PDB file of C-alpha atoms and ligand atoms in Angstrom:
ATOM      1  CA  MET A   1      -0.023  -0.130  -0.289  1.00 93.00           C
ATOM      2  CA  PHE A   2       1.216   3.531  -1.000  1.00 97.00           C
ATOM      3  CA  THR A   3       0.873   5.725   2.075  1.00 98.00           C
ATOM      4  CA  HIS A   4       2.989   9.126   0.717  1.00 98.00           C
ATOM      5  CA  ALA A   5       3.216  10.967  -3.214  1.00 98.00           C
ATOM      6  CA  ILE A   6       5.251  13.623  -4.247  1.00 98.00           C
ATOM      7  CA  VAL A   7       3.552  16.124  -6.542  1.00 98.00           C
ATOM      8  CA  ARG A   8       4.459  19.365  -8.650  1.00 98.00           C
ATOM      9  CA  LYS A   9       2.700  22.344  -9.420  1.00 98.00           C
ATOM     10  CA  PRO A  10       2.563  23.008 -13.159  1.00 98.00           C
ATOM     11  CA  GLY A  11       4.878  26.239 -14.103  1.00 98.00           C
ATOM     12  CA  GLU A  12       2.747  29.222 -16.014  1.00 98.00           C
ATOM     13  CA  ASN A  13       5.460  28.513 -18.618  1.00 98.00           C
ATOM     14  CA  PHE A  14       4.260  24.426 -18.800  1.00 98.00           C
ATOM     15  CA  ALA A  15       3.687  24.824 -22.488  1.00 97.00           C
ATOM     16  CA  ARG A  16       7.209  25.091 -23.456  1.00 97.00           C
ATOM     17  CA  GLY A  17       8.197  22.010 -21.831  1.00 97.00           C
ATOM     18  CA  ILE A  18       8.727  19.128 -24.617  1.00 97.00           C
ATOM     19  CA  THR A  19       6.444  17.858 -26.683  1.00 97.00           C
ATOM     20  CA  THR A  20       5.962  15.434 -29.661  1.00 96.00           C
ATOM     21  CA  SER A  21       2.517  15.675 -29.872  1.00 96.00           C
ATOM     22  CA  ASN A  22      -0.107  17.760 -32.476  1.00 93.00           C
ATOM     23  CA  LEU A  23      -3.299  17.817 -29.978  1.00 97.00           C
ATOM     24  CA  GLY A  24      -3.180  21.423 -29.778  1.00 95.00           C
ATOM     25  CA  LEU A  25      -1.793  23.953 -27.621  1.00 95.00           C
ATOM     26  CA  PRO A  26      -2.842  22.681 -23.930  1.00 98.00           C
ATOM     27  CA  ASN A  27      -4.678  25.947 -21.756  1.00 98.00           C
ATOM     28  CA  TYR A  28      -3.000  26.457 -18.212  1.00 98.00           C
ATOM     29  CA  GLU A  29      -6.402  27.347 -16.086  1.00 98.00           C
ATOM     30  CA  VAL A  30      -7.644  23.827 -18.169  1.00 98.00           C
ATOM     31  CA  MET A  31      -4.217  22.073 -16.992  1.00 98.00           C
ATOM     32  CA  MET A  32      -4.146  23.581 -13.224  1.00 98.00           C
ATOM     33  CA  LYS A  33      -7.764  22.642 -12.945  1.00 98.00           C
ATOM     34  CA  GLN A  34      -6.831  18.908 -14.280  1.00 98.00           C
ATOM     35  CA  HIS A  35      -3.440  18.849 -11.383  1.00 98.00           C
ATOM     36  CA  GLU A  36      -6.191  19.851  -8.546  1.00 98.00           C
ATOM     37  CA  ALA A  37      -8.233  17.188  -9.531  1.00 98.00           C
ATOM     38  CA  TYR A  38      -5.375  14.490  -9.777  1.00 99.00           C
ATOM     39  CA  VAL A  39      -3.872  15.598  -6.525  1.00 98.00           C
ATOM     40  CA  ASN A  40      -7.609  15.443  -5.013  1.00 98.00           C
ATOM     41  CA  THR A  41      -7.652  11.835  -6.393  1.00 98.00           C
ATOM     42  CA  LEU A  42      -4.455  10.685  -4.738  1.00 98.00           C
ATOM     43  CA  LYS A  43      -5.715  12.414  -1.226  1.00 98.00           C
ATOM     44  CA  PHE A  44      -9.258  10.598  -1.713  1.00 98.00           C
ATOM     45  CA  LEU A  45      -7.155   7.490  -1.639  1.00 98.00           C
ATOM     46  CA  GLY A  46      -5.405   8.060   1.704  1.00 97.00           C
ATOM     47  CA  LEU A  47      -2.447   9.146   0.424  1.00 98.00           C
ATOM     48  CA  ASN A  48      -0.039  12.089   2.269  1.00 98.00           C
ATOM     49  CA  LEU A  49       0.476  14.710  -0.505  1.00 98.00           C
ATOM     50  CA  ILE A  50       3.739  16.604  -0.858  1.00 98.00           C
ATOM     51  CA  VAL A  51       3.253  18.932  -3.154  1.00 98.00           C
ATOM     52  CA  LEU A  52       5.874  21.019  -4.935  1.00 98.00           C
ATOM     53  CA  ASP A  53       6.354  24.370  -6.006  1.00 98.00           C
ATOM     54  CA  ALA A  54       6.748  24.618 -10.037  1.00 98.00           C
ATOM     55  CA  LEU A  55      10.397  25.378 -10.763  1.00 97.00           C
ATOM     56  CA  PRO A  56      10.317  27.711 -13.549  1.00 95.00           C
ATOM     57  CA  ASP A  57      13.657  27.008 -15.751  1.00 97.00           C
ATOM     58  CA  HIS A  58      12.512  23.223 -15.770  1.00 98.00           C
ATOM     59  CA  PRO A  59       8.554  23.513 -18.039  1.00 98.00           C
ATOM     60  CA  ASP A  60       8.243  19.839 -17.582  1.00 98.00           C
ATOM     61  CA  ALA A  61       8.780  19.503 -13.772  1.00 98.00           C
ATOM     62  CA  TYR A  62       5.322  18.491 -12.612  1.00 98.00           C
ATOM     63  CA  PHE A  63       6.443  15.346 -14.228  1.00 98.00           C
ATOM     64  CA  VAL A  64       8.158  14.251 -11.555  1.00 98.00           C
ATOM     65  CA  GLU A  65       8.050  10.166 -12.027  1.00 98.00           C
ATOM     66  CA  ASP A  66      10.803  10.631 -14.428  1.00 98.00           C
ATOM     67  CA  THR A  67      12.677  11.602 -11.444  1.00 98.00           C
ATOM     68  CA  ALA A  68      13.329   8.899  -9.126  1.00 98.00           C
ATOM     69  CA  VAL A  69      12.696   5.723  -8.387  1.00 98.00           C
ATOM     70  CA  VAL A  70      11.487   5.074  -4.730  1.00 98.00           C
ATOM     71  CA  THR A  71      11.301   1.437  -3.519  1.00 98.00           C
ATOM     72  CA  PRO A  72      10.409   0.825   0.524  1.00 97.00           C
ATOM     73  CA  ASN A  73      13.893   0.971   1.296  1.00 95.00           C
ATOM     74  CA  MET A  74      15.550   3.679  -0.650  1.00 98.00           C
ATOM     75  CA  ALA A  75      14.986   6.329  -3.598  1.00 98.00           C
ATOM     76  CA  ILE A  76      17.199   6.660  -6.379  1.00 98.00           C
ATOM     77  CA  ILE A  77      17.725   9.855  -8.103  1.00 98.00           C
ATOM     78  CA  THR A  78      18.189   9.407 -12.074  1.00 98.00           C
ATOM     79  CA  ASN A  79      19.670  11.686 -14.119  1.00 98.00           C
ATOM     80  CA  PRO A  80      17.024  12.513 -16.716  1.00 98.00           C
ATOM     81  CA  GLY A  81      17.615  11.213 -20.609  1.00 98.00           C
ATOM     82  CA  VAL A  82      17.350  14.562 -22.440  1.00 97.00           C
ATOM     83  CA  GLY A  83      19.606  17.778 -20.951  1.00 91.00           C
ATOM     84  CA  ASP A  84      16.455  20.318 -20.126  1.00 87.00           C
ATOM     85  CA  ARG A  85      15.365  18.301 -17.488  1.00 98.00           C
ATOM     86  CA  LYS A  86      18.556  17.553 -15.502  1.00 97.00           C
ATOM     87  CA  GLY A  87      17.899  19.976 -13.234  1.00 96.00           C
ATOM     88  CA  GLU A  88      14.698  18.825 -11.901  1.00 98.00           C
ATOM     89  CA  VAL A  89      16.187  16.097  -9.300  1.00 98.00           C
ATOM     90  CA  ASP A  90      17.607  18.196  -6.255  1.00 97.00           C
ATOM     91  CA  THR A  91      14.531  20.013  -5.135  1.00 97.00           C
ATOM     92  CA  ILE A  92      13.051  16.199  -5.471  1.00 98.00           C
ATOM     93  CA  GLU A  93      16.108  15.202  -3.414  1.00 98.00           C
ATOM     94  CA  GLN A  94      15.932  17.254  -0.326  1.00 98.00           C
ATOM     95  CA  ALA A  95      11.221  15.894  -0.424  1.00 98.00           C
ATOM     96  CA  LEU A  96      12.797  12.437  -1.114  1.00 98.00           C
ATOM     97  CA  ALA A  97      15.385  12.611   2.042  1.00 98.00           C
ATOM     98  CA  ALA A  98      13.094  13.097   4.222  1.00 98.00           C
ATOM     99  CA  TYR A  99      11.433   9.734   3.962  1.00 98.00           C
ATOM    100  CA  ARG A 100      14.195   7.604   2.769  1.00 98.00           C
ATOM    101  CA  LYS A 101      17.628   7.377   1.762  1.00 98.00           C
ATOM    102  CA  THR A 102      19.235   8.736  -1.598  1.00 98.00           C
ATOM    103  CA  ILE A 103      21.457   7.495  -4.330  1.00 98.00           C
ATOM    104  CA  ARG A 104      22.439   9.324  -7.330  1.00 98.00           C
ATOM    105  CA  ILE A 105      22.059   7.619 -11.141  1.00 98.00           C
ATOM    106  CA  GLN A 106      25.642   9.329 -12.488  1.00 98.00           C
ATOM    107  CA  ALA A 107      26.185  10.920 -15.819  1.00 97.00           C
ATOM    108  CA  PRO A 108      27.128   9.370 -18.406  1.00 98.00           C
ATOM    109  CA  ARG A 109      24.400   6.949 -17.521  1.00 98.00           C
ATOM    110  CA  THR A 110      21.031   7.947 -18.180  1.00 98.00           C
ATOM    111  CA  VAL A 111      17.870   7.260 -16.258  1.00 98.00           C
ATOM    112  CA  ASP A 112      14.192   8.249 -17.013  1.00 98.00           C
ATOM    113  CA  GLY A 113      11.528   7.399 -13.895  1.00 98.00           C
ATOM    114  CA  GLY A 114       9.129   6.170 -16.778  1.00 98.00           C
ATOM    115  CA  ASP A 115      10.989   3.583 -17.898  1.00 98.00           C
ATOM    116  CA  VAL A 116      11.087   1.583 -14.690  1.00 98.00           C
ATOM    117  CA  LEU A 117       7.774  -0.192 -13.665  1.00 98.00           C
ATOM    118  CA  MET A 118       8.180  -1.668 -10.431  1.00 98.00           C
ATOM    119  CA  VAL A 119       5.956  -4.890  -9.824  1.00 98.00           C
ATOM    120  CA  GLY A 120       5.981  -6.424  -6.183  1.00 96.00           C
ATOM    121  CA  SER A 121      10.404  -6.721  -5.833  1.00 97.00           C
ATOM    122  CA  HIS A 122      11.169  -7.239  -9.544  1.00 98.00           C
ATOM    123  CA  PHE A 123      11.737  -3.875 -11.910  1.00 98.00           C
ATOM    124  CA  PHE A 124      11.448  -3.902 -15.432  1.00 98.00           C
ATOM    125  CA  ILE A 125      14.093  -0.765 -16.641  1.00 98.00           C
ATOM    126  CA  GLY A 126      13.018  -0.148 -20.217  1.00 98.00           C
ATOM    127  CA  ILE A 127      16.186   1.152 -22.436  1.00 98.00           C
ATOM    128  CA  SER A 128      14.854   4.085 -24.435  1.00 98.00           C
ATOM    129  CA  GLU A 129      15.857   7.090 -26.061  1.00 97.00           C
ATOM    130  CA  ARG A 130      16.042   7.934 -22.488  1.00 98.00           C
ATOM    131  CA  THR A 131      17.673   5.279 -20.211  1.00 98.00           C
ATOM    132  CA  ASN A 132      20.555   4.279 -22.123  1.00 98.00           C
ATOM    133  CA  LYS A 133      21.730   0.840 -20.917  1.00 98.00           C
ATOM    134  CA  GLN A 134      24.988   2.141 -18.490  1.00 98.00           C
ATOM    135  CA  GLY A 135      21.939   3.811 -16.791  1.00 98.00           C
ATOM    136  CA  ALA A 136      20.447   0.828 -16.579  1.00 98.00           C
ATOM    137  CA  GLU A 137      22.773  -1.723 -15.052  1.00 98.00           C
ATOM    138  CA  GLN A 138      23.572   1.049 -12.350  1.00 98.00           C
ATOM    139  CA  LEU A 139      20.178   0.865 -11.348  1.00 98.00           C
ATOM    140  CA  GLY A 140      19.538  -2.734 -11.584  1.00 98.00           C
ATOM    141  CA  GLY A 141      23.095  -2.963  -9.223  1.00 98.00           C
ATOM    142  CA  ILE A 142      21.923  -0.715  -6.669  1.00 98.00           C
ATOM    143  CA  LEU A 143      18.325  -2.632  -6.649  1.00 98.00           C
ATOM    144  CA  ASN A 144      20.002  -5.643  -6.474  1.00 98.00           C
ATOM    145  CA  GLU A 145      22.243  -5.179  -3.343  1.00 98.00           C
ATOM    146  CA  TYR A 146      19.748  -3.882  -1.550  1.00 98.00           C
ATOM    147  CA  GLY A 147      17.529  -7.208  -2.529  1.00 98.00           C
ATOM    148  CA  TYR A 148      14.839  -6.326  -5.583  1.00 98.00           C
ATOM    149  CA  THR A 149      15.905  -7.666  -8.989  1.00 98.00           C
ATOM    150  CA  TRP A 150      15.594  -6.516 -12.638  1.00 98.00           C
ATOM    151  CA  THR A 151      15.369  -7.247 -16.225  1.00 98.00           C
ATOM    152  CA  THR A 152      14.895  -5.033 -19.674  1.00 98.00           C
ATOM    153  CA  VAL A 153      13.144  -4.474 -21.306  1.00 98.00           C
ATOM    154  CA  CYS A 154      13.542  -2.559 -25.116  1.00 98.00           C
ATOM    155  CA  VAL A 155      11.187   0.341 -25.935  1.00 98.00           C
ATOM    156  CA  ASP A 156      11.112   0.923 -29.567  1.00 95.00           C
ATOM    157  CA  SER A 157       7.239   2.741 -29.321  1.00 93.00           C
ATOM    158  CA  GLY A 158       5.976   5.445 -27.087  1.00 95.00           C
ATOM    159  CA  LEU A 159       8.117   7.938 -24.739  1.00 97.00           C
ATOM    160  CA  HIS A 160       8.610   5.810 -21.561  1.00 98.00           C
ATOM    161  CA  LEU A 161       8.251   1.869 -20.886  1.00 98.00           C
ATOM    162  CA  LYS A 162       4.947   2.872 -18.804  1.00 98.00           C
ATOM    163  CA  SER A 163       3.494   4.741 -21.553  1.00 98.00           C
ATOM    164  CA  SER A 164       2.389   0.910 -22.853  1.00 98.00           C
ATOM    165  CA  VAL A 165       2.673  -1.033 -19.912  1.00 98.00           C
ATOM    166  CA  ASN A 166       1.586  -0.271 -16.489  1.00 98.00           C
ATOM    167  CA  TYR A 167       0.884  -2.917 -13.576  1.00 98.00           C
ATOM    168  CA  ILE A 168      -2.667  -3.271 -12.182  1.00 98.00           C
ATOM    169  CA  GLY A 169      -2.741  -5.446  -9.410  1.00 97.00           C
ATOM    170  CA  LYS A 170      -3.362  -9.139  -9.518  1.00 97.00           C
ATOM    171  CA  ASN A 171      -0.206  -9.979 -11.763  1.00 97.00           C
ATOM    172  CA  ARG A 172      -2.193  -8.595 -14.718  1.00 98.00           C
ATOM    173  CA  LEU A 173      -0.419  -5.835 -16.881  1.00 98.00           C
ATOM    174  CA  LEU A 174      -2.623  -3.051 -18.703  1.00 98.00           C
ATOM    175  CA  ILE A 175      -0.178  -3.568 -21.950  1.00 98.00           C
ATOM    176  CA  THR A 176      -0.670  -1.912 -26.046  1.00 98.00           C
ATOM    177  CA  ASP A 177      -0.433  -4.758 -28.663  1.00 96.00           C
ATOM    178  CA  THR A 178       3.433  -3.311 -29.250  1.00 96.00           C
ATOM    179  CA  PHE A 179       4.212  -4.909 -25.960  1.00 97.00           C
ATOM    180  CA  ALA A 180       2.049  -8.223 -25.825  1.00 95.00           C
ATOM    181  CA  ASP A 181       4.390 -11.025 -27.047  1.00 94.00           C
ATOM    182  CA  CYS A 182       7.016  -9.382 -25.177  1.00 96.00           C
ATOM    183  CA  GLU A 183       9.420 -12.597 -23.507  1.00 96.00           C
ATOM    184  CA  GLU A 184      10.186 -10.464 -20.407  1.00 97.00           C
ATOM    185  CA  PHE A 185       6.198 -10.303 -19.460  1.00 98.00           C
ATOM    186  CA  LYS A 186       5.528 -13.743 -20.423  1.00 96.00           C
ATOM    187  CA  ASP A 187       4.933 -14.732 -16.813  1.00 96.00           C
ATOM    188  CA  TYR A 188       1.913 -12.042 -15.964  1.00 98.00           C
ATOM    189  CA  ASP A 189      -1.601 -12.221 -17.423  1.00 97.00           C
ATOM    190  CA  THR A 190      -2.156  -9.253 -19.579  1.00 98.00           C
ATOM    191  CA  ILE A 191      -5.055  -7.078 -20.588  1.00 98.00           C
ATOM    192  CA  ILE A 192      -4.347  -5.924 -24.063  1.00 98.00           C
ATOM    193  CA  ILE A 193      -5.472  -2.631 -24.941  1.00 98.00           C
ATOM    194  CA  ASN A 194      -7.149  -1.754 -28.456  1.00 97.00           C
ATOM    195  CA  GLU A 195      -4.654  -0.028 -30.869  1.00 95.00           C
ATOM    196  CA  THR A 196      -7.070   2.959 -31.075  1.00 97.00           C
ATOM    197  CA  GLU A 197      -7.033   3.732 -27.115  1.00 98.00           C
ATOM    198  CA  GLU A 198      -2.647   3.515 -26.614  1.00 98.00           C
ATOM    199  CA  TYR A 199      -2.651   5.968 -24.191  1.00 98.00           C
ATOM    200  CA  ALA A 200      -4.616   4.342 -22.060  1.00 98.00           C
ATOM    201  CA  ALA A 201      -2.040   2.341 -21.494  1.00 98.00           C
ATOM    202  CA  ASN A 202      -0.892   4.660 -18.480  1.00 98.00           C
ATOM    203  CA  THR A 203      -2.826   3.756 -16.138  1.00 98.00           C
ATOM    204  CA  LEU A 204      -2.887   4.169 -12.952  1.00 98.00           C
ATOM    205  CA  PHE A 205      -2.968   1.782  -9.865  1.00 98.00           C
ATOM    206  CA  ILE A 206      -3.156   2.725  -6.059  1.00 98.00           C
ATOM    207  CA  ASN A 207      -4.631   1.156  -3.382  1.00 96.00           C
ATOM    208  CA  ASN A 208      -6.964  -1.352  -5.013  1.00 97.00           C
ATOM    209  CA  THR A 209      -8.136   1.618  -7.154  1.00 98.00           C
ATOM    210  CA  LEU A 210      -7.234   2.278 -11.011  1.00 98.00           C
ATOM    211  CA  ILE A 211      -7.155   5.674 -12.302  1.00 98.00           C
ATOM    212  CA  THR A 212      -7.598   6.027 -15.724  1.00 98.00           C
ATOM    213  CA  PRO A 213      -7.762   8.629 -19.122  1.00 98.00           C
ATOM    214  CA  LYS A 214     -10.534   9.908 -19.552  1.00 98.00           C
ATOM    215  CA  GLY A 215     -12.058   9.190 -23.344  1.00 98.00           C
ATOM    216  CA  PHE A 216     -11.218   4.966 -23.934  1.00 98.00           C
ATOM    217  CA  PRO A 217     -13.988   3.523 -23.365  1.00 98.00           C
ATOM    218  CA  SER A 218     -13.198  -0.081 -24.675  1.00 98.00           C
ATOM    219  CA  THR A 219     -10.467  -0.063 -22.170  1.00 98.00           C
ATOM    220  CA  ILE A 220     -12.897   1.089 -19.642  1.00 98.00           C
ATOM    221  CA  LYS A 221     -15.163  -2.137 -19.950  1.00 98.00           C
ATOM    222  CA  LYS A 222     -11.389  -4.303 -20.328  1.00 98.00           C
ATOM    223  CA  LEU A 223     -10.810  -2.959 -17.025  1.00 98.00           C
ATOM    224  CA  LYS A 224     -14.310  -3.347 -15.048  1.00 98.00           C
ATOM    225  CA  SER A 225     -13.122  -7.359 -15.818  1.00 96.00           C
ATOM    226  CA  THR A 226     -10.686  -7.041 -12.668  1.00 97.00           C
ATOM    227  CA  GLY A 227     -13.104  -5.934  -9.587  1.00 97.00           C
ATOM    228  CA  PHE A 228     -11.341  -2.775  -8.494  1.00 98.00           C
ATOM    229  CA  ASP A 229     -12.534   0.815  -8.460  1.00 98.00           C
ATOM    230  CA  ILE A 230     -12.209   2.585 -11.045  1.00 98.00           C
ATOM    231  CA  ILE A 231     -11.818   6.654 -11.047  1.00 98.00           C
ATOM    232  CA  GLU A 232     -11.563   8.367 -14.716  1.00 98.00           C
ATOM    233  CA  LEU A 233      -9.309  11.998 -15.183  1.00 98.00           C
ATOM    234  CA  ASP A 234      -9.199  13.815 -17.371  1.00 98.00           C
ATOM    235  CA  VAL A 235      -5.822  14.326 -18.797  1.00 98.00           C
ATOM    236  CA  SER A 236      -6.183  16.435 -22.259  1.00 98.00           C
ATOM    237  CA  GLU A 237      -3.161  19.437 -21.368  1.00 98.00           C
ATOM    238  CA  MET A 238      -0.717  16.267 -19.925  1.00 98.00           C
ATOM    239  CA  ARG A 239      -1.223  14.548 -22.894  1.00 98.00           C
ATOM    240  CA  LYS A 240      -0.855  17.637 -25.218  1.00 98.00           C
ATOM    241  CA  MET A 241       2.990  17.402 -23.382  1.00 98.00           C
ATOM    242  CA  ASP A 242       3.396  13.956 -23.807  1.00 98.00           C
ATOM    243  CA  GLY A 243       2.818  12.879 -20.255  1.00 98.00           C
ATOM    244  CA  GLY A 244       0.011  11.462 -18.165  1.00 97.00           C
ATOM    245  CA  LEU A 245      -1.070   9.959 -15.420  1.00 98.00           C
ATOM    246  CA  THR A 246       2.103   8.052 -13.501  1.00 98.00           C
ATOM    247  CA  CYS A 247       3.902  10.677 -14.900  1.00 98.00           C
ATOM    248  CA  LEU A 248       2.124  13.232 -12.868  1.00 98.00           C
ATOM    249  CA  SER A 249       3.514  11.974  -8.730  1.00 98.00           C
ATOM    250  CA  LEU A 250       5.833   9.935  -7.042  1.00 98.00           C
ATOM    251  CA  ARG A 251       3.924   7.382  -4.954  1.00 98.00           C
ATOM    252  CA  PHE A 252       6.089   5.360  -1.888  1.00 98.00           C
TER     253      PHE A 252
HETATM  254  C1  CIR B   1       9.515  14.861 -21.645  1.00 94.67           C
HETATM  255  O1  CIR B   1       9.194  14.959 -22.602  1.00 94.67           O
HETATM  256  O2  CIR B   1      10.095  14.756 -20.952  1.00 94.67           O
HETATM  257  C2  CIR B   1       8.097  15.626 -20.732  1.00 94.67           C
HETATM  258  N1  CIR B   1       7.120  16.298 -21.859  1.00 94.67           N
HETATM  259  C3  CIR B   1       6.963  14.455 -21.102  1.00 94.67           C
HETATM  260  C4  CIR B   1       7.155  13.259 -19.551  1.00 94.67           C
HETATM  261  C5  CIR B   1       6.064  12.294 -19.443  1.00 94.67           C
HETATM  262  N2  CIR B   1       6.721  11.333 -18.391  1.00 94.67           N
HETATM  263  C6  CIR B   1       6.705   9.887 -18.430  1.00 94.67           C
HETATM  264  O3  CIR B   1       5.807   9.766 -19.118  1.00 94.67           O
HETATM  265  N3  CIR B   1       6.776   9.419 -17.016  1.00 94.67           N
END
């Protein structure tokens, strides 16, 4: 069970962050409303929220998931794979230091937290444009020291591993078609997302509730079969910036 989450307020200049989407310009007021609804949902699920201020020099900094990997025993502070985002980690380390021992990924190794999927005591680490092999190896070495296991997964499509694969409880993965046949996931049951709803793979599982993006009816139908409570949240403005539900918080 998670008891805490770190989030960060989006800055007024958040639209200057990195994006590949062509969904139009995001709106600040709508973004803030959607972010507030997200924070309130985590509170409703019983989490204690640590809300950090916006970092104007880093317009993507509210996607806090990329800056750390938090385990029950310690937290690994990442070295994000794009230059613009590297400066986001210091304030995250300060916030996490109150709860966990922190250990840093060292350059030239890179890791984005969005590439790291925790399933119990096992970690899947995506090798992507943001997370390099050396970064995965340093991260894996640290995880081993603390008794965790890890395997790598090649991320050929989507920004991060968790853009396409997420753990949704009871040995089940919510997964896009592209990743469904990966050997690495063979020990898990899978719910495969329809090709037209791939964005909904970024569903967040918190304390036996599934938080899923609004607007993906076929995914909702499939998720209902899990028996877990489901909360739909509109994250249209985050999506315009290539982010989603998992990216917006660090849960621990
Ligand atoms: C970026 O390109 O880094 C941000 N605009 C989006 C990061 C999304 N984070 C995530 O999927 N964990």
